[in-house]
CSV table of C-alpha atoms in Angstrom, one decimal:
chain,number,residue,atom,x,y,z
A,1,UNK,CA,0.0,0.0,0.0
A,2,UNK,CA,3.0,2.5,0.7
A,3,UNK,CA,4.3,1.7,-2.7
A,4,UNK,CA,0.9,3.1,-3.9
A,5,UNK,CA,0.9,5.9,-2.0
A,6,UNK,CA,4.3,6.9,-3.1
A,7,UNK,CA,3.3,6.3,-6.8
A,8,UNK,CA,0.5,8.7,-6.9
A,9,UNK,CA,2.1,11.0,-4.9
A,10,UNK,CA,4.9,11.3,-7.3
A,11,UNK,CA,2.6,11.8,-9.8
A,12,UNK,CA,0.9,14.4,-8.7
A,13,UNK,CA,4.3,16.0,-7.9
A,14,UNK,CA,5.0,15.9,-11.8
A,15,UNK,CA,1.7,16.6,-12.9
A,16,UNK,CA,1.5,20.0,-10.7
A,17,UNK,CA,5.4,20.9,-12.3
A,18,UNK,CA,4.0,21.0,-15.9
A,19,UNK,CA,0.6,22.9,-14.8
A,20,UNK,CA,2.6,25.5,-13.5
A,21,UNK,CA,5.5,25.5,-16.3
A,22,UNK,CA,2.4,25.8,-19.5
A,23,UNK,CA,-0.3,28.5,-17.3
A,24,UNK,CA,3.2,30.6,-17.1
A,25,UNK,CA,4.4,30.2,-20.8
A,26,UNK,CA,0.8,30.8,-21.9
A,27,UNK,CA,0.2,33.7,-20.3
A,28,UNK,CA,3.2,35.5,-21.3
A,29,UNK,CA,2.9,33.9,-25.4
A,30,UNK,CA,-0.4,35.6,-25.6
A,31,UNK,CA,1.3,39.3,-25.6
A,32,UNK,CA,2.4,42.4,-23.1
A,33,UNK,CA,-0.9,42.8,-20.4
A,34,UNK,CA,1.2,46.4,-19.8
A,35,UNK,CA,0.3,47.5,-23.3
A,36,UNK,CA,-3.3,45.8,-23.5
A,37,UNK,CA,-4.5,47.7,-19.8
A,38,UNK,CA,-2.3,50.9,-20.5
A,39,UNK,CA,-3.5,51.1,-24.1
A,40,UNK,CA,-1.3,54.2,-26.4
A,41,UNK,CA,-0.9,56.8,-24.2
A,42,UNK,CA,1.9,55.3,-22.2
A,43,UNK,CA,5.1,56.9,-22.1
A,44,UNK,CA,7.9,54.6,-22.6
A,45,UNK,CA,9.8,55.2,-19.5
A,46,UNK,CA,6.2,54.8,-17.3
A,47,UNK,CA,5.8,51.6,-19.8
A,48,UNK,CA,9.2,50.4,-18.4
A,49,UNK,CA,8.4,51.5,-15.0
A,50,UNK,CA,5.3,49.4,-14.6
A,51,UNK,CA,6.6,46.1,-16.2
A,52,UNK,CA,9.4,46.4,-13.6
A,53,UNK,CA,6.9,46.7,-10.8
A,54,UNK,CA,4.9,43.7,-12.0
A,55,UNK,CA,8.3,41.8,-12.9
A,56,UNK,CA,8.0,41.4,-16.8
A,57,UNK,CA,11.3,42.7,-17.3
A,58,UNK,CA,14.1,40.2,-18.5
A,59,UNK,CA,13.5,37.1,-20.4
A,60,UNK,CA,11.3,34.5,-20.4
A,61,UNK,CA,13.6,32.4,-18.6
A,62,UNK,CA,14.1,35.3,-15.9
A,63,UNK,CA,10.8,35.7,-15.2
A,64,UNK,CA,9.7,31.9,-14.4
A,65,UNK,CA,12.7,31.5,-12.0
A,66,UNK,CA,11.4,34.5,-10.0
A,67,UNK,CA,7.4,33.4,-10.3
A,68,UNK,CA,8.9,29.9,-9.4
A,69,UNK,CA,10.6,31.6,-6.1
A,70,UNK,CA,7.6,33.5,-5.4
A,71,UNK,CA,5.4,30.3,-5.3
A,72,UNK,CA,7.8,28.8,-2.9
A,73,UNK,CA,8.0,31.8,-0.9
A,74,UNK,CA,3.9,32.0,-0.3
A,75,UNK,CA,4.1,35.2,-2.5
A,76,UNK,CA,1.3,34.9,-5.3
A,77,UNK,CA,1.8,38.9,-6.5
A,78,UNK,CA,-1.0,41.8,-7.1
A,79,UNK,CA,-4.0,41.7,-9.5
A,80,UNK,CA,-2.9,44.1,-12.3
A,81,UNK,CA,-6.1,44.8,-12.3
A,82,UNK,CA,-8.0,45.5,-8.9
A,83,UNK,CA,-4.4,45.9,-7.3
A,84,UNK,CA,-5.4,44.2,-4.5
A,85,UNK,CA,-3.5,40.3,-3.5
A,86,UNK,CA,-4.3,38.0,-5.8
A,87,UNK,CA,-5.0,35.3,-2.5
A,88,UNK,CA,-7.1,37.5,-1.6
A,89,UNK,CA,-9.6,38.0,-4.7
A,90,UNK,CA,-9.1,34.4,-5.0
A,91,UNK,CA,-10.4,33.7,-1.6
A,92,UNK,CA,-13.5,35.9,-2.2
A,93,UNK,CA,-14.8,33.9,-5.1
A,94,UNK,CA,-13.9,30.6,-3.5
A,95,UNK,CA,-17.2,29.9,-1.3
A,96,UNK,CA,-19.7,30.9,-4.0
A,97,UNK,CA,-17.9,28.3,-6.6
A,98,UNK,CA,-18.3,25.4,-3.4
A,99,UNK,CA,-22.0,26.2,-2.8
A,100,UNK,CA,-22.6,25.4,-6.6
A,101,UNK,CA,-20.1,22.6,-6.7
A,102,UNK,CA,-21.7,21.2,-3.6
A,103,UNK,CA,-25.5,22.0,-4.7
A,104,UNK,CA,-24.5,20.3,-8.1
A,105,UNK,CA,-22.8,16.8,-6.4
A,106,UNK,CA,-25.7,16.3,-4.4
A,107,UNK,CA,-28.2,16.4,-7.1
A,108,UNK,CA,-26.5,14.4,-9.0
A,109,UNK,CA,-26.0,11.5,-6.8
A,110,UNK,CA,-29.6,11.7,-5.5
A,111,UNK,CA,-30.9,11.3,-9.1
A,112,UNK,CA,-28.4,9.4,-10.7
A,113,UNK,CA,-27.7,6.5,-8.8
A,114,UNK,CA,-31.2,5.4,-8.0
A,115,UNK,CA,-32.4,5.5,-11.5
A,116,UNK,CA,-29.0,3.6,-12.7
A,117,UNK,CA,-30.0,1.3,-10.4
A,118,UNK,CA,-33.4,1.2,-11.7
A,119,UNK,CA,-32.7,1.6,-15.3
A,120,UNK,CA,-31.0,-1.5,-14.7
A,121,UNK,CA,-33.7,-3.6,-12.9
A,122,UNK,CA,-36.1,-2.5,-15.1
A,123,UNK,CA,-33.9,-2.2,-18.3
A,124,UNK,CA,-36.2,-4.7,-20.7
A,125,UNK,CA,-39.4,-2.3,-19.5
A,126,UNK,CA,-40.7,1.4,-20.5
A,127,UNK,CA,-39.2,2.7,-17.1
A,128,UNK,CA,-35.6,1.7,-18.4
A,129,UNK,CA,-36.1,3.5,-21.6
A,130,UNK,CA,-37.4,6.5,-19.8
A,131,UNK,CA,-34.7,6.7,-17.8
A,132,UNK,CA,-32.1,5.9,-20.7
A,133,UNK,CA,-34.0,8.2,-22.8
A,134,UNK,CA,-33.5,11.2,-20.3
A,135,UNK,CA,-29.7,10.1,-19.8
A,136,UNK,CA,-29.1,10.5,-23.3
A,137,UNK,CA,-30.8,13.8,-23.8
A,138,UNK,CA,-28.9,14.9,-20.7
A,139,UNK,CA,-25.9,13.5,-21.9
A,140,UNK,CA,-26.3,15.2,-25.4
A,141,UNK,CA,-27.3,19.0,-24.8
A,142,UNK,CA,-24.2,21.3,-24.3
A,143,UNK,CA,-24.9,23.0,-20.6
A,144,UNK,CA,-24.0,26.2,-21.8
A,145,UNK,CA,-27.2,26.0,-23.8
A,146,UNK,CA,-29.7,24.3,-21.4
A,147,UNK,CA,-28.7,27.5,-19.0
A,148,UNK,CA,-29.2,29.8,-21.9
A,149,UNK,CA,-32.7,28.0,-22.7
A,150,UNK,CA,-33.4,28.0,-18.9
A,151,UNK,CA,-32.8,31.5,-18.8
A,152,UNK,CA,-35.2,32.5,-21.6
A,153,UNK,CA,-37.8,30.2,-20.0
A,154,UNK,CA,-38.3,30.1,-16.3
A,155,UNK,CA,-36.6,33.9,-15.4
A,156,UNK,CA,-37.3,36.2,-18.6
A,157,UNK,CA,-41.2,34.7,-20.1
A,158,UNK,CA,-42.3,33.1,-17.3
A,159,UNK,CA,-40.5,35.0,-14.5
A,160,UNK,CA,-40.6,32.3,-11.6
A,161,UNK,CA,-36.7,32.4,-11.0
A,162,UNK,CA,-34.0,35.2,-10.9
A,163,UNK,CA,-31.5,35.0,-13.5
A,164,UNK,CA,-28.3,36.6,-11.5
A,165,UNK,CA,-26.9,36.5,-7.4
A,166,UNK,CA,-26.9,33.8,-5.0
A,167,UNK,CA,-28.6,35.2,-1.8
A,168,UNK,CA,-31.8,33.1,-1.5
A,169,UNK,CA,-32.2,29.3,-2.5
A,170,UNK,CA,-34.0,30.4,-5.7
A,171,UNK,CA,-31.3,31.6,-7.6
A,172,UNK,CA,-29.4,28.3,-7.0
A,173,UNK,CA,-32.0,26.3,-8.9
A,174,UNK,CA,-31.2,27.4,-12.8
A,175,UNK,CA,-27.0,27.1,-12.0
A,176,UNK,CA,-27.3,23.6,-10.0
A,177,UNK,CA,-29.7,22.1,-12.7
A,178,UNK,CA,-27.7,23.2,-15.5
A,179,UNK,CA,-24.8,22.7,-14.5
A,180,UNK,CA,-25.1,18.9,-13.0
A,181,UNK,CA,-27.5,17.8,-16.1
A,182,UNK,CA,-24.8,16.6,-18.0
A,183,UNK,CA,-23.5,14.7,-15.2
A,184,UNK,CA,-26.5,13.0,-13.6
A,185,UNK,CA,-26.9,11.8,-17.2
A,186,UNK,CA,-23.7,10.2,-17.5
A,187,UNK,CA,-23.3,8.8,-13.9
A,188,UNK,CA,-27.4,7.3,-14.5
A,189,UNK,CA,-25.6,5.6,-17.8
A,190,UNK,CA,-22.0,4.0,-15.4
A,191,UNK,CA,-24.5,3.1,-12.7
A,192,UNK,CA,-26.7,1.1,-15.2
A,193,UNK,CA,-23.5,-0.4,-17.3
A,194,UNK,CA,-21.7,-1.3,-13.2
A,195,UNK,CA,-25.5,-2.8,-11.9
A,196,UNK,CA,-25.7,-4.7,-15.2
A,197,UNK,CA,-22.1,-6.0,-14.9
A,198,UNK,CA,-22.3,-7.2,-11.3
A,199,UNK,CA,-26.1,-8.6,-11.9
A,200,UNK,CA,-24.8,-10.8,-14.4
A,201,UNK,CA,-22.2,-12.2,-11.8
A,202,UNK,CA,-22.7,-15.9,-11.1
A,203,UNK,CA,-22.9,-15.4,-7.4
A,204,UNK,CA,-26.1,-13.5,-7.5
A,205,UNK,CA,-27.7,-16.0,-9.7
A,206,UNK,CA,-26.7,-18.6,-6.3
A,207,UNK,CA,-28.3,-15.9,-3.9
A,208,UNK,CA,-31.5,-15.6,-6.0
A,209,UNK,CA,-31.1,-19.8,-6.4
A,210,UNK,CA,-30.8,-19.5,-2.0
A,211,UNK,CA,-34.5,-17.6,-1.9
A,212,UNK,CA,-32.9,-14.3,-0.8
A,213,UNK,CA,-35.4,-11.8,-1.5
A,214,UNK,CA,-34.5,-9.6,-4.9
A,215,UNK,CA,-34.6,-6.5,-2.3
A,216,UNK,CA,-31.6,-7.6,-0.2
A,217,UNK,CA,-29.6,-9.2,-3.5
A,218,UNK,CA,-30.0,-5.8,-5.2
A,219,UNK,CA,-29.2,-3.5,-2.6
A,220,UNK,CA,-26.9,-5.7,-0.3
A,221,UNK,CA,-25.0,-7.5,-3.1
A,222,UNK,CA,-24.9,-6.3,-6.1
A,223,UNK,CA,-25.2,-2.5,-5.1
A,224,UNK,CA,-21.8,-3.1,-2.9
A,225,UNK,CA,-19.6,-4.8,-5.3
A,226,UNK,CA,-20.8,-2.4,-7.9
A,227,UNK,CA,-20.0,0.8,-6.1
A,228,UNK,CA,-15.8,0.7,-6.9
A,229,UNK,CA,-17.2,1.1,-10.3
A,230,UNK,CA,-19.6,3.9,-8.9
A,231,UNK,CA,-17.3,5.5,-6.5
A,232,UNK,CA,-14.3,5.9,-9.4
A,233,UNK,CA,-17.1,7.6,-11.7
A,234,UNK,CA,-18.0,9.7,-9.2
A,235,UNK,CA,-14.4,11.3,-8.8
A,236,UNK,CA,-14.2,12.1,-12.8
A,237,UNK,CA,-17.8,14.0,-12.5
A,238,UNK,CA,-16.6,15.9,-9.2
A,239,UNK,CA,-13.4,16.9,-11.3
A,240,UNK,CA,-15.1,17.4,-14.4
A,241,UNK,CA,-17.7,20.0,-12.2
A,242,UNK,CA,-14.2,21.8,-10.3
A,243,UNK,CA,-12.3,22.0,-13.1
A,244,UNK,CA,-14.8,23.0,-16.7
A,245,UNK,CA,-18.4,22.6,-16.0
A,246,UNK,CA,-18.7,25.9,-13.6
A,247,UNK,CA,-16.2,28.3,-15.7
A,248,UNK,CA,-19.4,28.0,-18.0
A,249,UNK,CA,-22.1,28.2,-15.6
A,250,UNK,CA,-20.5,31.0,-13.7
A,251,UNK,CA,-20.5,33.2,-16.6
A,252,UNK,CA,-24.2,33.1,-18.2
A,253,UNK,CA,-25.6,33.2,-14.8
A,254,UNK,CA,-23.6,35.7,-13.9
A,255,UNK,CA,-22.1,33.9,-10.8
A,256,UNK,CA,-19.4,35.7,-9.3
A,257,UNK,CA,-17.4,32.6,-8.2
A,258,UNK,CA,-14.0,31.3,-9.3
A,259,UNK,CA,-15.1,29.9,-13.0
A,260,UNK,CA,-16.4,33.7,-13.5
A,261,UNK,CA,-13.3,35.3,-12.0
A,262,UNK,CA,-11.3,33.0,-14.5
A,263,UNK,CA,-13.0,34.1,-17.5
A,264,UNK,CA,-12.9,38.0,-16.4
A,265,UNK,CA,-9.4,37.6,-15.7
A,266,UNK,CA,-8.1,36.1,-19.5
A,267,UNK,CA,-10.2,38.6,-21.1
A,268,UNK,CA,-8.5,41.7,-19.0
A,269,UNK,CA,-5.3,39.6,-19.1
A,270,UNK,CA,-4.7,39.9,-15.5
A,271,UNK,CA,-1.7,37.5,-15.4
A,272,UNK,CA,-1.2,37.2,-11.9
A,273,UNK,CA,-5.2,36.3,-11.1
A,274,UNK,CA,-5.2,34.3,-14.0
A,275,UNK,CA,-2.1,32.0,-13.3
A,276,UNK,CA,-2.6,31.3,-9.4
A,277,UNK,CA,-6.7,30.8,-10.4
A,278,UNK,CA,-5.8,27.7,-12.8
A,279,UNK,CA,-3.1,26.5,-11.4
A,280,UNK,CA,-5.6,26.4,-8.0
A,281,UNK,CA,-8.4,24.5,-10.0
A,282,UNK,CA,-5.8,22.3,-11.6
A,283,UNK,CA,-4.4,21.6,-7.8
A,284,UNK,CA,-8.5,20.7,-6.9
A,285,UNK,CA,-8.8,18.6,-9.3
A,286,UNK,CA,-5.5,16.8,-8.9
A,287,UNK,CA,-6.2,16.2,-5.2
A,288,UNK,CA,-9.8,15.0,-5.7
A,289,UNK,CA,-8.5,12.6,-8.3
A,290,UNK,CA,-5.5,11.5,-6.0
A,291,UNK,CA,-8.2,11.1,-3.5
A,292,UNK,CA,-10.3,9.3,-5.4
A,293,UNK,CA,-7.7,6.7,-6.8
A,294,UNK,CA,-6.0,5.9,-3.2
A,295,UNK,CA,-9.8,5.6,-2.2
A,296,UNK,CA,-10.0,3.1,-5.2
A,297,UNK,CA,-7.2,1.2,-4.7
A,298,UNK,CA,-8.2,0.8,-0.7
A,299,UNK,CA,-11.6,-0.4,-1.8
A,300,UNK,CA,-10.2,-2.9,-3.8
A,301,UNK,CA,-6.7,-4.5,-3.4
A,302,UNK,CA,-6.3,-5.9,-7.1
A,303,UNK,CA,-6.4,-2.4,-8.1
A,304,UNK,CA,-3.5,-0.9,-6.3
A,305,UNK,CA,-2.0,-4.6,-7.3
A,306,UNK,CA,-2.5,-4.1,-11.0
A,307,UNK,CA,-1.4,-1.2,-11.4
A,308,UNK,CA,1.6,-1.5,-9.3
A,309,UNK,CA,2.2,-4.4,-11.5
C-alpha cells in the first residue's frame, strides 16, 4: 500500500510541475498585459516603470525562475487589475464556486444512482427507456445552452426564478440544474453499465437460487460490489464539475465565483489572477483525483495490485 501511495504521490508532484511551467508560458505567449490595460498613451519610461513593478522585465527564462521563487515563498503577487492580492480575490470567489459545486454533487447522486439502479432492474421495461431516454438527452445538450434555454424560460417569459446572485435558494435552482445535467446523465448511464455488470455475476444467480429476497440481493450485493465502479465515476464528475463545468455556468448566470473570475481575468489579461486561479483548480482537481484513486485502490486491493504491476 506505501508503494501506492508513493506512486501517486509522485505523480501528482509531476503533474503540478508542468501545470505551472504551460499556465506561465501561456500567459506571457499571448502578448504584453502592460500594453493591452495601459493602451497608447503610455510613455515609454512609465511603460518600463510598470513592467518592472509587475516583474515582466528580463527574459522568459528570468521571469519563471522569480514566479517559481515566489510560489515557494507564499508570495502569489497583485492583481494588475484590482491591485489588491491575488490570495485574496481568489479567496473571495472561493465559497460561491463550493455552494454550486456542492449544490450540483448532491443532485446528481440523488438522481443518478437510483435511477441507474433502476434503469437497470427494469432495463427490458418502458421505465428503463425513460430513464435511458432522459440520460441521453442529458448527456447530449451542451450545458451552456440548457442554462441559456433555462434563462429564456423560467426567469425572462415566465418570470418564476432570478436570473443573476446567489442570496436566496432560488437563484441556486437554474446554475445547479444546469450545471449537474450533464453529469446525472452520465453517472445514470455508469451506474446502469456497473448494476448490469455485477447482476450478471454468477454469485447472485446462487443468492437468487438461495430464496434471498430480490430486495436484499440488489441492494446488499450487487449494489456493494458495484459501487468501486460507482465510486471511481463519481471522482471524474466531481473533477469534471471543479475543473470546466462551472467556468461556464458562472459566466451566463452571472455567478461571481472562481469559473467567473477565470474568465474575467483572461479577457483583461490579469496574469497574476489568472495564473494562481488555474493552477488552484488544476491543484483541486489533482487532489480530488489523488483522493479518489487511493480511495479506489483501498476499496479494492487488485487495483493498487494491478497497477503497481
Amino acid at each position: 500500500m506505501l508503494e501506492f501511495v508513493i506512486s501517486r504521490v509522485l505523480r501528482t508532484g509531476l503533474t503540478v510541475a508542468i501545470i505551472v511551467t504551460a499556465v506561465f508560458f501561456a500567459t506571457r505567449f499571448s502578448g504584453n498585459a502592460i500594453d493591452f490595460l495601459a493602451g497608447e498613451g503610455l510613455g515609454a519610461k512609465d511603460r518600463q516603470l510598470l513592467i518592472e513593478y509587475y516583474g515582466l522585465d528580463g527574459s522568459y527564462g528570468e521571469q519563471f525562475a522569480r514566479y517559481i521563487a515566489s510560489l515557494m515563498n507564499g508570495e502569489f503577487g497583485l492583481s494588475l487589475i484590482e491591485r489588491r492580492p491575488v490570495a485574496l480575490i481568489f479567496a473571495e470567489r472561493v465559497w460561491p464556486s463550493l455552494q454550486l459545486l456542492i449544490g450540483a454533487v448532491l443532485l446528481t447522486l440523488v438522481i443518478s444512482v437510483p435511477a441507474g439502479i433502476a434503469a437497470a432492474i427494469y432495463r427490458k421495461s418502458w421505465i428503463g427507456n425513460i430513464i435511458m431516454g432522459g440520460a441521453f438527452f442529458g448527456y447530449a445538450i451542451p450545458n451552456f445552452v440548457l442554462a441559456i434555454l433555462m434563462l429564456l424560460v423560467f426567469s425572462f417569459w415566465l418570470r418564476w426564478l432570478p436570473s443573476t446572485g446567489n442570496s436566496t435558494w432560488l437563484h441556486f435552482v437554474m446554475p445547479v440544474t444546469a450545471l449537474s445535467t450533464f453529469y446525472i446523465a452520465g453517472m445514470t448511464r455508469f451506474t446502469r453499465n456497473a448494476m448490469l455488470d455485477v447482476l450478471s455475476q454468477e454469485y447472485l444467480r446462487t443468492a437468487r437460487a438461495k430464496g434471498l429476497p430480490e430486495r436484499v440481493v440488489i441492494f446488499k450485493h450487487a449494489l456493494r460490489n458495484a459501487n468501486i465502479t460507482i465510486l471511481s465515476v463519481l471522482g471524474l464528475q466531481i473533477a469534471g464539475l471543479a475543473a470546466a463545468g462551472s467556468v461556464v455556468i458562472e459566466t451566463v448566470f452571472s455567478w461571481r465565483g472562481i469559473g467567473e473570475l477565470l474568465v474575467s481575468s483572461a479577457i483583461r489579461r490579469d496574469y497574476p489572477v489568472l495564473q494562481f486561479g488555474v493552477l488552484a483548480v488544476a491543484l483541486a482537481v489533482i487532489v480530488i483525483n489523488l483522493l479518489v484513486d487511493l480511495a479506489y485502490g483501498l476499496a479494492d486491493p487488485r487495483v493498487r495490485l494491478g497497477r503497481n504491476a
